[in-house]
Coordinates of C-alpha atoms and ligand atoms in Angstrom, one line a residue:
M1 CA 87.8 96.1 106.3
S2 CA 88.3 94.5 102.8
N3 CA 88.5 90.7 102.7
A4 CA 91.3 91.0 100.2
R5 CA 93.5 92.5 102.9
R6 CA 94.4 90.2 105.7
P7 CA 94.1 92.1 109.0
L8 CA 97.3 92.8 111.0
V9 CA 97.5 93.8 114.6
A10 CA 100.9 95.0 116.0
G11 CA 101.7 95.8 119.6
N12 CA 104.2 98.5 120.1
W13 CA 105.6 98.0 123.7
K14 CA 107.7 101.2 123.4
M15 CA 110.2 101.6 126.3
H16 CA 108.3 99.7 129.0
G17 CA 109.1 96.9 131.3
N18 CA 112.0 94.6 132.2
L19 CA 113.0 91.2 130.8
Q20 CA 110.6 89.3 133.0
H21 CA 107.7 91.5 131.9
A22 CA 108.6 91.0 128.2
R23 CA 108.7 87.2 128.7
E24 CA 105.4 87.1 130.5
L25 CA 103.7 89.4 128.1
A26 CA 104.9 87.5 125.0
A27 CA 103.9 84.2 126.7
G28 CA 100.4 85.7 127.4
V29 CA 100.0 86.7 123.8
A30 CA 101.3 83.4 122.4
R31 CA 99.1 81.3 124.7
G32 CA 96.0 83.2 123.6
A33 CA 93.4 81.9 121.2
L34 CA 95.0 83.5 118.1
P35 CA 92.6 83.6 115.1
G36 CA 94.3 82.2 112.0
S37 CA 92.9 85.0 109.9
V38 CA 94.9 87.8 111.6
D39 CA 98.7 88.6 111.5
V40 CA 99.8 89.2 115.1
V41 CA 103.0 91.1 115.7
V42 CA 104.8 92.2 118.9
C43 CA 107.4 94.9 118.9
P44 CA 109.4 94.7 122.2
P45 CA 112.3 97.0 123.2
L46 CA 115.3 95.9 121.2
C47 CA 117.3 94.5 124.1
Q48 CA 114.3 92.1 124.9
V49 CA 114.0 90.8 121.3
G50 CA 116.2 87.7 122.0
A51 CA 114.1 86.6 125.0
V52 CA 110.8 87.2 123.1
V53 CA 112.0 85.2 120.1
E54 CA 112.4 82.2 122.4
V55 CA 109.0 82.6 123.9
I56 CA 107.1 82.9 120.6
A57 CA 109.0 80.2 118.8
G58 CA 106.6 77.8 117.1
T59 CA 103.6 80.1 117.6
P60 CA 102.0 82.3 114.9
V61 CA 103.1 85.5 116.8
Q62 CA 105.6 87.5 114.7
L63 CA 108.3 89.9 115.8
G64 CA 108.8 93.5 114.9
A65 CA 111.3 96.2 116.0
Q66 CA 110.3 99.7 117.0
D67 CA 112.9 101.3 114.7
V68 CA 115.7 100.4 112.2
A69 CA 118.9 102.0 111.1
P70 CA 118.9 104.0 107.9
W71 CA 121.9 102.0 106.7
V72 CA 121.9 98.4 105.7
D73 CA 125.6 97.3 105.6
D74 CA 127.8 96.9 108.7
G75 CA 129.7 100.1 109.6
A76 CA 130.7 102.6 112.2
Y77 CA 127.2 103.6 113.3
T78 CA 127.3 103.5 117.0
G79 CA 124.0 102.6 118.6
E80 CA 122.3 101.6 115.4
V81 CA 120.9 98.2 114.4
S82 CA 120.5 97.3 110.8
S83 CA 117.6 95.5 109.1
L84 CA 119.9 92.6 108.3
M85 CA 120.6 92.3 112.0
L86 CA 117.0 92.5 112.9
K87 CA 116.2 89.8 110.3
D88 CA 119.0 87.7 111.7
V89 CA 117.5 87.6 115.2
G90 CA 114.0 86.8 113.9
C91 CA 112.3 90.2 113.2
A92 CA 109.9 90.4 110.3
Y93 CA 108.7 94.0 110.7
A94 CA 110.1 97.3 111.8
I95 CA 108.1 100.5 112.7
V96 CA 109.5 103.5 110.9
G97 CA 108.5 107.1 111.4
H98 CA 106.6 106.7 114.6
S99 CA 105.5 110.2 115.8
E100 CA 107.5 109.8 119.0
R101 CA 110.6 109.5 116.9
R102 CA 109.6 112.3 114.6
G103 CA 108.7 114.6 117.5
L104 CA 111.2 113.7 120.2
L105 CA 114.2 112.7 118.1
G106 CA 113.7 115.0 115.2
E107 CA 113.3 112.4 112.5
A108 CA 112.3 114.2 109.3
D109 CA 110.5 112.7 106.3
A110 CA 113.8 112.2 104.5
D111 CA 115.1 110.2 107.5
V112 CA 112.0 108.1 107.6
A113 CA 112.2 107.4 103.8
Q114 CA 115.8 106.3 104.2
K115 CA 114.8 103.9 107.0
F116 CA 111.9 102.6 105.0
V117 CA 114.3 101.7 102.1
A118 CA 116.9 100.3 104.4
A119 CA 114.3 98.1 106.2
Q120 CA 113.2 96.5 102.9
A121 CA 116.8 96.1 101.7
G122 CA 117.5 93.8 104.6
G123 CA 114.3 91.8 104.2
I124 CA 112.2 93.6 106.9
T125 CA 108.7 94.8 106.2
P126 CA 108.4 98.5 107.3
I127 CA 105.3 99.7 109.2
L128 CA 105.3 103.3 108.1
C129 CA 103.6 105.7 110.5
V130 CA 102.0 108.9 109.4
G131 CA 99.8 111.3 111.4
E132 CA 98.9 114.9 112.1
T133 CA 99.2 116.9 115.3
L134 CA 96.2 118.4 117.1
D135 CA 97.0 121.9 115.8
E136 CA 97.1 120.5 112.2
R137 CA 93.8 118.7 112.7
E138 CA 92.1 121.7 114.1
A139 CA 93.5 123.8 111.2
G140 CA 91.9 121.3 108.8
K141 CA 95.2 120.1 107.5
S142 CA 95.1 116.4 108.4
L143 CA 94.8 115.1 104.9
D144 CA 97.5 117.4 103.6
V145 CA 99.9 116.4 106.4
V146 CA 99.5 112.7 106.2
G147 CA 99.5 112.8 102.4
A148 CA 102.8 114.7 102.4
Q149 CA 104.3 112.2 104.8
L150 CA 103.3 109.3 102.6
Q151 CA 104.3 111.1 99.4
A152 CA 107.8 111.8 100.8
V153 CA 108.4 108.0 101.1
I154 CA 106.8 107.2 97.7
D155 CA 109.1 109.8 96.1
V156 CA 112.2 108.0 97.5
A157 CA 111.1 104.3 97.6
G158 CA 108.7 104.2 94.7
V159 CA 105.1 103.1 95.0
S160 CA 106.0 99.6 94.1
A161 CA 107.8 99.3 97.4
F162 CA 104.4 99.4 99.1
A163 CA 103.7 96.0 97.8
N164 CA 105.8 94.9 100.8
A165 CA 105.0 97.5 103.4
I166 CA 102.3 98.4 105.9
L167 CA 101.0 101.9 106.4
A168 CA 99.8 103.1 109.8
Y169 CA 97.7 106.2 110.4
E170 CA 98.4 107.4 113.9
P171 CA 97.0 110.8 114.7
V172 CA 99.6 112.3 117.1
W173 CA 96.8 113.7 119.4
A174 CA 95.4 110.2 119.8
I175 CA 98.5 108.4 120.8
G176 CA 98.6 107.5 124.5
T177 CA 95.9 110.1 125.3
G178 CA 92.8 108.0 125.5
R179 CA 91.3 110.1 122.8
T180 CA 90.6 108.0 119.8
A181 CA 89.8 109.3 116.3
A182 CA 86.1 108.8 115.5
A183 CA 85.8 105.8 113.3
G184 CA 84.4 107.9 110.4
D185 CA 87.2 110.5 110.7
A186 CA 89.8 107.7 110.7
Q187 CA 88.2 106.1 107.7
E188 CA 88.3 109.4 105.8
V189 CA 92.1 109.6 106.3
H190 CA 92.7 106.0 105.4
H191 CA 90.6 106.4 102.3
H192 CA 92.6 109.5 101.4
L193 CA 95.9 107.6 101.9
R194 CA 94.8 104.7 99.7
C195 CA 93.6 107.1 97.0
L196 CA 97.0 108.9 97.1
A197 CA 98.9 105.6 96.7
G198 CA 96.3 104.7 94.0
E199 CA 97.3 107.7 91.9
S200 CA 100.6 105.9 91.3
D201 CA 99.4 102.3 91.3
A202 CA 95.8 101.2 91.8
T203 CA 96.7 97.5 92.3
I204 CA 99.2 98.2 95.1
A205 CA 96.9 100.7 96.7
G206 CA 94.1 98.2 96.7
S207 CA 96.1 95.6 98.5
L208 CA 98.0 98.0 100.9
R209 CA 97.2 97.3 104.5
I210 CA 96.6 100.5 106.4
L211 CA 96.5 100.2 110.2
Y212 CA 94.9 102.7 112.6
G213 CA 96.8 103.6 115.8
G214 CA 95.9 105.9 118.6
S215 CA 94.3 104.8 121.9
V216 CA 92.8 101.6 120.4
K217 CA 91.2 99.6 123.2
P218 CA 89.1 96.4 123.3
G219 CA 86.0 98.6 123.6
N220 CA 86.6 100.7 120.4
A221 CA 88.5 98.3 118.2
A222 CA 85.5 96.7 116.5
E223 CA 84.0 100.0 115.3
L224 CA 87.4 101.1 113.9
F225 CA 88.2 97.8 112.2
A226 CA 84.8 97.7 110.6
Q227 CA 85.7 100.7 108.4
A228 CA 86.3 99.9 104.8
D229 CA 89.9 101.1 104.7
I230 CA 91.1 100.1 108.2
D231 CA 93.0 96.9 108.0
G232 CA 94.0 96.4 111.6
G233 CA 95.7 98.3 114.3
L234 CA 99.0 99.5 115.8
I235 CA 98.5 99.3 119.5
G236 CA 100.5 101.0 122.2
G237 CA 99.1 101.1 125.8
A238 CA 96.6 98.2 125.3
A239 CA 99.4 96.0 124.0
L240 CA 101.0 95.9 127.4
Q241 CA 98.2 93.7 128.8
A242 CA 98.0 90.4 127.0
D243 CA 94.2 90.1 127.5
D244 CA 93.5 93.5 126.1
F245 CA 95.8 92.9 123.1
L246 CA 94.2 89.6 122.4
A247 CA 90.7 91.1 122.6
I248 CA 91.8 93.6 120.0
V249 CA 93.2 90.8 117.8
Q250 CA 89.8 89.1 118.1
A251 CA 88.0 92.2 117.1
A252 CA 90.1 92.3 113.9
A253 CA 89.2 88.7 113.2
N254 CA 85.5 89.4 113.7
T255 CA 85.3 92.3 111.2
Ligands
LIG301 C1 101.5 103.8 119.5 O1 102.4 103.8 120.4 O2 101.8 103.6 118.3 C2 100.1 103.9 120.0 C3 99.2 103.9 119.1 O3 99.9 104.1 121.3 P1 98.5 104.0 122.1 O4 97.7 102.8 121.6 O5 98.8 103.9 123.5 O6 97.8 105.3 121.7

């Protein structure tokens, strides 16, 4: 991990748990020994954001949403929540293009790009997820697939937008499966993504934080985060236990 890029560890709680669980989990993270050198973000289900805001107030823990509307201004968009609304309730980040939304809800690259732009327009930093399926990896297409997913957003938002964005490489086959990418394989993809951004702007590419996500646990985080182009993690399952999440944050601080 480069010293120039401050590590970031974000917990994606997905659609898990009730309000009490959210409060306890947020309190467990906020009470932890949080290293000052790492940005720590929790992304609860949207309906629990208000409760989590109260719990983390006055602590270094930051708040993220798991998704954002592709529109910024108020309007007749039933069920949607804009970046301005997220900002208003205390969110600083929003995940866009998570593979579960791409796969289960049919979000295409164009939708993801629109959400990326809308997030920034409302003052929210997007965490853009890219990643290949197992079939794509086995066919040797990983670099092409993730490159195309990133390029689709660069084409719409411009590379300069990545001065205020986070990228996350999340191989679909590693998410929630317990099967983590080998550190060297993940590094290869991260390096490819940075080079791709660098073709448009080397300075922005050099400071772009690229997280790895996919079955990161306390036991494998250090090796992943030690890679030159891995700047932290997007954590699913292990983010649901405060102790595990804090151990991963610590691993980011140690590398
Ligand atoms: C995720 O949900 O983005 C994720 C990486 O999940 P997990 O850590 O459980 O694989």
